[in-house]
mmCIF file of C-alpha atoms in Angstrom:
data_model
loop_
_atom_site.group_PDB
_atom_site.id
_atom_site.type_symbol
_atom_site.label_atom_id
_atom_site.label_comp_id
_atom_site.label_asym_id
_atom_site.label_seq_id
_atom_site.Cartn_x
_atom_site.Cartn_y
_atom_site.Cartn_z
ATOM 1 C CA ASP A 1021 -0.011 0.020 0.014
ATOM 2 C CA CYS A 1022 1.134 3.567 -0.610
ATOM 3 C CA GLU A 1023 1.631 5.665 2.399
ATOM 4 C CA ILE A 1024 0.707 9.385 2.403
ATOM 5 C CA PRO A 1025 3.716 11.168 0.966
ATOM 6 C CA SER A 1026 5.301 14.240 2.520
ATOM 7 C CA ILE A 1027 3.149 16.742 0.698
ATOM 8 C CA THR A 1028 4.714 19.601 2.759
ATOM 9 C CA LYS A 1029 8.046 18.709 1.220
ATOM 10 C CA PHE A 1030 6.555 18.329 -2.237
ATOM 11 C CA ALA A 1031 4.968 21.720 -1.898
ATOM 12 C CA GLN A 1032 8.176 23.253 -0.799
ATOM 13 C CA ASP A 1033 9.933 21.832 -3.791
ATOM 14 C CA GLN A 1034 7.444 23.575 -6.078
ATOM 15 C CA GLU A 1035 7.812 27.102 -4.585
ATOM 16 C CA ASN A 1036 8.447 29.627 -7.401
ATOM 17 C CA ALA A 1037 7.704 27.031 -10.047
ATOM 18 C CA MET A 1038 5.882 28.402 -13.080
ATOM 19 C CA LEU A 1039 3.026 26.747 -14.924
ATOM 20 C CA LYS A 1040 1.875 27.711 -18.419
ATOM 21 C CA ILE A 1041 -1.746 26.861 -18.805
ATOM 22 C CA HIS A 1042 -4.187 26.457 -21.673
ATOM 23 C CA LEU A 1043 -7.866 26.194 -20.871
ATOM 24 C CA ASP A 1044 -10.197 24.532 -23.389
ATOM 25 C CA ILE A 1045 -13.794 25.132 -22.418
ATOM 26 C CA ALA A 1046 -16.700 23.524 -24.238
ATOM 27 C CA ASP A 1047 -20.314 24.710 -24.240
ATOM 28 C CA GLY A 1048 -21.638 21.460 -22.837
ATOM 29 C CA SER A 1049 -23.504 20.427 -26.012
ATOM 30 C CA SER A 1050 -22.533 18.171 -28.868
ATOM 31 C CA ASN A 1051 -21.490 20.989 -31.198
ATOM 32 C CA SER A 1052 -17.991 22.350 -31.562
ATOM 33 C CA ASN A 1053 -18.330 25.689 -29.803
ATOM 34 C CA ARG A 1054 -15.286 26.041 -27.594
ATOM 35 C CA LEU A 1055 -13.593 28.835 -25.545
ATOM 36 C CA GLY A 1056 -9.777 28.552 -25.623
ATOM 37 C CA ILE A 1057 -7.740 30.636 -23.135
ATOM 38 C CA ASP A 1058 -4.084 30.655 -23.962
ATOM 39 C CA GLY A 1059 -0.870 32.092 -22.415
ATOM 40 C CA LEU A 1060 -1.859 32.065 -18.783
ATOM 41 C CA ILE A 1061 1.340 31.783 -16.721
ATOM 42 C CA LEU A 1062 1.214 31.124 -12.960
ATOM 43 C CA GLN A 1063 3.854 31.079 -10.247
ATOM 44 C CA LEU A 1064 3.406 28.910 -7.218
ATOM 45 C CA ARG A 1065 4.498 30.764 -4.172
ATOM 46 C CA GLY A 1066 5.236 29.480 -0.668
ATOM 47 C CA GLU A 1067 3.621 32.211 1.385
ATOM 48 C CA VAL A 1068 0.276 31.906 3.107
ATOM 49 C CA PRO A 1069 -2.071 34.243 1.238
ATOM 50 C CA SER A 1070 -2.944 37.473 3.175
ATOM 51 C CA HIS A 1071 -5.779 38.416 0.798
ATOM 52 C CA SER A 1072 -9.278 37.034 0.584
ATOM 53 C CA HIS A 1073 -9.368 34.010 -1.763
ATOM 54 C CA PRO A 1074 -11.557 31.090 -2.848
ATOM 55 C CA LYS A 1075 -11.904 28.304 -0.452
ATOM 56 C CA LEU A 1076 -10.013 25.199 -1.391
ATOM 57 C CA PRO A 1077 -11.453 21.654 -1.307
ATOM 58 C CA GLY A 1078 -8.556 20.301 0.767
ATOM 59 C CA ALA A 1079 -7.577 23.044 3.154
ATOM 60 C CA ASP A 1080 -11.168 24.145 3.745
ATOM 61 C CA GLY A 1081 -12.720 20.663 3.489
ATOM 62 C CA PRO A 1082 -13.493 17.953 5.948
ATOM 63 C CA ASN A 1083 -9.863 16.567 5.924
ATOM 64 C CA PRO A 1084 -7.478 19.583 5.996
ATOM 65 C CA GLN A 1085 -4.725 17.342 7.299
ATOM 66 C CA LEU A 1086 -4.359 15.905 3.768
ATOM 67 C CA SER A 1087 -3.626 19.343 2.371
ATOM 68 C CA THR A 1088 -0.645 21.625 2.352
ATOM 69 C CA GLY A 1089 -2.964 24.451 3.192
ATOM 70 C CA ALA A 1090 -3.612 27.490 0.987
ATOM 71 C CA LYS A 1091 -0.496 29.073 -0.564
ATOM 72 C CA GLU A 1092 -0.019 32.282 -2.640
ATOM 73 C CA LEU A 1093 -0.406 32.018 -6.405
ATOM 74 C CA THR A 1094 0.808 34.821 -8.667
ATOM 75 C CA VAL A 1095 -0.490 35.407 -12.170
ATOM 76 C CA LEU A 1096 2.623 36.411 -14.083
ATOM 77 C CA ARG A 1097 0.774 36.702 -17.411
ATOM 78 C CA LYS A 1098 -2.941 36.916 -17.988
ATOM 79 C CA GLY A 1099 -4.616 34.491 -20.318
ATOM 80 C CA ARG A 1100 -6.152 35.625 -23.612
ATOM 81 C CA TYR A 1101 -8.842 34.349 -26.024
ATOM 82 C CA VAL A 1102 -9.955 35.487 -29.492
ATOM 83 C CA ASP A 1103 -13.432 36.511 -30.430
ATOM 84 C CA LEU A 1104 -14.941 38.517 -33.296
ATOM 85 C CA ALA A 1105 -13.489 41.689 -31.793
ATOM 86 C CA GLY A 1106 -9.951 40.270 -31.653
ATOM 87 C CA SER A 1107 -7.703 39.142 -28.804
ATOM 88 C CA GLN A 1108 -9.251 39.639 -25.288
ATOM 89 C CA GLN A 1109 -7.657 39.472 -21.932
ATOM 90 C CA VAL A 1110 -8.986 37.355 -19.097
ATOM 91 C CA ASP A 1111 -8.569 38.315 -15.451
ATOM 92 C CA PHE A 1112 -7.879 35.628 -12.853
ATOM 93 C CA GLU A 1113 -7.772 37.234 -9.362
ATOM 94 C CA ASN A 1114 -7.064 36.163 -5.739
ATOM 95 C CA GLY A 1115 -5.163 33.090 -6.831
ATOM 96 C CA VAL A 1116 -4.300 30.367 -4.400
ATOM 97 C CA TRP A 1117 -3.030 26.795 -4.659
ATOM 98 C CA GLU A 1118 -2.696 23.685 -2.567
ATOM 99 C CA MET A 1119 -1.554 20.122 -2.956
ATOM 100 C CA ILE A 1120 -3.646 17.321 -1.536
ATOM 101 C CA TRP A 1121 -2.854 13.609 -1.109
ATOM 102 C CA ARG A 1122 -5.159 11.015 0.389
ATOM 103 C CA ARG A 1123 -3.580 8.263 2.476
ATOM 104 C CA ASN A 1124 -2.830 5.056 0.375
ATOM 105 C CA ALA A 1125 -3.592 6.984 -2.870
ATOM 106 C CA SER A 1126 -1.135 6.463 -5.769
ATOM 107 C CA ALA A 1127 -1.736 10.075 -7.005
ATOM 108 C CA GLY A 1128 -2.401 13.420 -5.441
ATOM 109 C CA ALA A 1129 -3.634 16.679 -6.918
ATOM 110 C CA LEU A 1130 -2.330 20.219 -7.345
ATOM 111 C CA ILE A 1131 -5.426 22.489 -7.171
ATOM 112 C CA CYS A 1132 -5.419 26.205 -8.241
ATOM 113 C CA GLY A 1133 -8.326 28.422 -7.287
ATOM 114 C CA PHE A 1134 -9.259 31.857 -8.700
ATOM 115 C CA ASP A 1135 -11.969 34.521 -8.762
ATOM 116 C CA VAL A 1136 -13.079 35.418 -12.289
ATOM 117 C CA PRO A 1137 -14.693 38.861 -12.013
ATOM 118 C CA LYS A 1138 -16.762 38.748 -15.169
ATOM 119 C CA THR A 1139 -18.202 36.141 -17.500
ATOM 120 C CA ILE A 1140 -16.060 35.277 -20.557
ATOM 121 C CA GLN A 1141 -18.177 34.429 -23.551
ATOM 122 C CA ARG A 1142 -17.226 33.178 -27.019
ATOM 123 C CA ASN A 1143 -20.227 32.005 -29.119
ATOM 124 C CA GLU A 1144 -22.072 29.495 -26.955
ATOM 125 C CA ALA A 1145 -19.018 28.549 -24.779
ATOM 126 C CA SER A 1146 -18.446 30.559 -21.634
ATOM 127 C CA LEU A 1147 -16.507 30.825 -18.404
ATOM 128 C CA PRO A 1148 -19.002 32.113 -15.824
ATOM 129 C CA ALA A 1149 -17.984 34.832 -13.364
ATOM 130 C CA GLY A 1150 -17.228 33.400 -9.944
ATOM 131 C CA ARG A 1151 -14.837 30.945 -8.517
ATOM 132 C CA VAL A 1152 -12.832 28.764 -10.818
ATOM 133 C CA TYR A 1153 -10.708 25.712 -9.913
ATOM 134 C CA VAL A 1154 -8.142 23.962 -12.069
ATOM 135 C CA THR A 1155 -6.879 20.606 -10.933
ATOM 136 C CA PHE A 1156 -3.892 18.638 -12.089
ATOM 137 C CA PRO A 1157 -3.245 15.016 -11.019
ATOM 138 C CA VAL A 1158 0.303 14.488 -9.649
ATOM 139 C CA TRP A 1159 2.263 11.277 -9.190
ATOM 140 C CA THR A 1160 5.661 10.348 -7.674
ATOM 141 C CA SER A 1161 8.137 8.764 -9.957
ATOM 142 C CA GLU A 1162 7.574 5.446 -8.147
ATOM 143 C CA SER A 1163 3.770 5.498 -8.248
ATOM 144 C CA LEU A 1164 3.708 6.672 -11.886
ATOM 145 C CA GLN A 1165 5.947 3.734 -12.915
ATOM 146 C CA ASP A 1166 3.714 1.304 -10.938
ATOM 147 C CA LEU A 1167 0.668 2.721 -12.680
ATOM 148 C CA ARG A 1168 2.301 2.419 -16.051
ATOM 149 C CA THR A 1169 3.188 -1.252 -15.353
ATOM 150 C CA ARG A 1170 -0.361 -2.036 -14.355
ATOM 151 C CA LYS A 1171 -1.739 -0.280 -17.418
ATOM 152 C CA GLU A 1172 0.548 -2.361 -19.697
ATOM 153 C CA ALA A 1173 -0.578 -5.603 -18.039
ATOM 154 C CA ALA A 1174 -4.266 -4.531 -18.483
ATOM 155 C CA GLU A 1175 -3.657 -3.852 -22.134
ATOM 156 C CA VAL A 1176 -2.188 -7.293 -22.716
ATOM 157 C CA LYS A 1177 -5.273 -8.865 -21.061
ATOM 158 C CA ALA A 1178 -7.582 -6.687 -23.096
ATOM 159 C CA ILE A 1179 -5.963 -7.450 -26.366
ATOM 160 C CA GLU A 1180 -6.199 -11.209 -25.693
ATOM 161 C CA ALA A 1181 -9.893 -10.871 -24.624
ATOM 162 C CA MET A 1182 -10.811 -8.712 -27.734
ATOM 163 C CA ASP A 1183 -9.061 -11.295 -30.049
ATOM 164 C CA ARG A 1184 -10.932 -14.124 -28.398
ATOM 165 C CA GLN A 1185 -14.256 -12.286 -28.583
ATOM 166 C CA ARG A 1186 -13.767 -11.564 -32.212
ATOM 167 C CA GLU A 1187 -12.863 -15.180 -32.966
ATOM 168 C CA GLU A 1188 -15.883 -16.574 -31.082
ATOM 169 C CA LEU A 1189 -18.234 -14.199 -32.853
ATOM 170 C CA GLN A 1190 -16.787 -15.261 -36.215
ATOM 171 C CA LYS A 1191 -17.312 -18.915 -35.296
ATOM 172 C CA MET A 1192 -20.865 -18.215 -34.144
ATOM 173 C CA GLN A 1193 -21.660 -16.565 -37.536
ATOM 174 C CA SER A 1194 -20.112 -19.269 -39.568
ATOM 175 C CA THR A 1195 -21.913 -22.296 -38.094
ATOM 176 C CA ASN A 1196 -25.442 -23.449 -38.793
ATOM 177 C CA ASN A 1197 -25.478 -25.594 -35.639
ATOM 178 C CA LEU A 1198 -27.745 -23.839 -33.145
ATOM 179 C CA ILE A 1199 -25.991 -25.566 -30.129
ATOM 180 C CA MET A 1200 -22.602 -24.411 -31.355
ATOM 181 C CA LYS A 1201 -23.958 -20.923 -31.968
ATOM 182 C CA ALA A 1202 -25.075 -20.762 -28.380
ATOM 183 C CA ILE A 1203 -21.736 -22.023 -27.111
ATOM 184 C CA HIS A 1204 -19.665 -19.531 -29.195
ATOM 185 C CA PHE A 1205 -22.048 -16.722 -28.074
ATOM 186 C CA ARG A 1206 -21.500 -17.640 -24.495
ATOM 187 C CA GLU A 1207 -17.731 -17.710 -25.017
ATOM 188 C CA ALA A 1208 -17.907 -14.262 -26.729
ATOM 189 C CA CYS A 1209 -19.784 -12.883 -23.768
ATOM 190 C CA LYS A 1210 -17.184 -14.340 -21.388
ATOM 191 C CA ALA A 1211 -14.476 -12.628 -23.410
ATOM 192 C CA ASN A 1212 -16.351 -9.341 -23.186
ATOM 193 C CA GLU A 1213 -16.583 -9.826 -19.449
ATOM 194 C CA ASP A 1214 -12.849 -10.481 -19.196
ATOM 195 C CA LEU A 1215 -12.299 -7.256 -21.177
ATOM 196 C CA ASP A 1216 -14.362 -5.363 -18.575
ATOM 197 C CA TYR A 1217 -12.511 -6.941 -15.645
ATOM 198 C CA SER A 1218 -9.047 -6.259 -17.253
ATOM 199 C CA GLY A 1219 -9.327 -2.586 -16.227
ATOM 200 C CA PHE A 1220 -8.353 -1.623 -19.762
ATOM 201 C CA ARG A 1221 -11.223 0.878 -20.191
ATOM 202 C CA THR A 1222 -10.196 2.711 -17.011
ATOM 203 C CA TYR A 1223 -6.508 2.797 -17.818
ATOM 204 C CA SER A 1224 -7.048 3.786 -21.456
ATOM 205 C CA SER A 1225 -8.467 7.142 -20.316
ATOM 206 C CA MET A 1226 -5.271 7.863 -18.367
ATOM 207 C CA SER A 1227 -2.589 9.731 -20.252
ATOM 208 C CA LEU A 1228 0.472 8.219 -18.620
ATOM 209 C CA ASP A 1229 3.027 8.316 -21.445
ATOM 210 C CA ARG A 1230 2.473 11.819 -22.770
ATOM 211 C CA ASP A 1231 1.257 15.283 -21.593
ATOM 212 C CA MET A 1232 3.353 14.775 -18.450
ATOM 213 C CA VAL A 1233 5.298 17.655 -16.901
ATOM 214 C CA GLU A 1234 8.152 16.741 -14.644
ATOM 215 C CA LEU A 1235 8.268 18.796 -11.508
ATOM 216 C CA LYS A 1236 10.893 19.091 -8.786
ATOM 217 C CA GLY A 1237 11.073 16.497 -6.090
ATOM 218 C CA GLU A 1238 10.429 13.593 -8.542
ATOM 219 C CA LEU A 1239 6.844 14.588 -9.104
ATOM 220 C CA HIS A 1240 4.975 14.317 -12.415
ATOM 221 C CA LEU A 1241 1.997 16.455 -13.334
ATOM 222 C CA CYS A 1242 -0.603 15.456 -15.911
ATOM 223 C CA SER A 1243 -1.243 18.539 -18.102
ATOM 224 C CA LEU A 1244 -4.541 17.298 -19.566
#
């Protein structure tokens, strides 16, 4: 089992680190209207913020002991988006950040919180005024390698199950024997069940080989 890491040490290692962020905001429907905010550069500071700021889910939640506590976050460069009037600037105010890590969890999270003073709108996509949170999963080098190993093992099991399912379905379609059709259908269902239990569908949504940013202290941040 993974023990809770020293998030205080991890957070200290990130002090004065800079993050360049791109936000891609959809309108929530099936169409392609999106709001892209580029060029936002943040600096993670080590000081406790003296200004009012958004509450954080860890520091201000039911288990503050799992959080580093709120820390100062400086916006070095404001983000921008493009609409029909040209390039527009986006204000992110009262920034704070924290790192949280649950006991026995393989990954933690770096969470940034802001106040957005006014709604940003581009076609049907918008970023409403109010509190905005951006969360990045983080892993240690050890836990990331363990997760990659388990993902590879799940992929091997999934490929075998998919090949077996395809083969059984082909056999089912090629025979005129009703009993054999039933047997092959049952085996295809079993293969599909094995695919579900392999964990492949869960792991396939995890971007573990790309979109990773290496931080200080042997931490890795997923930029998606």
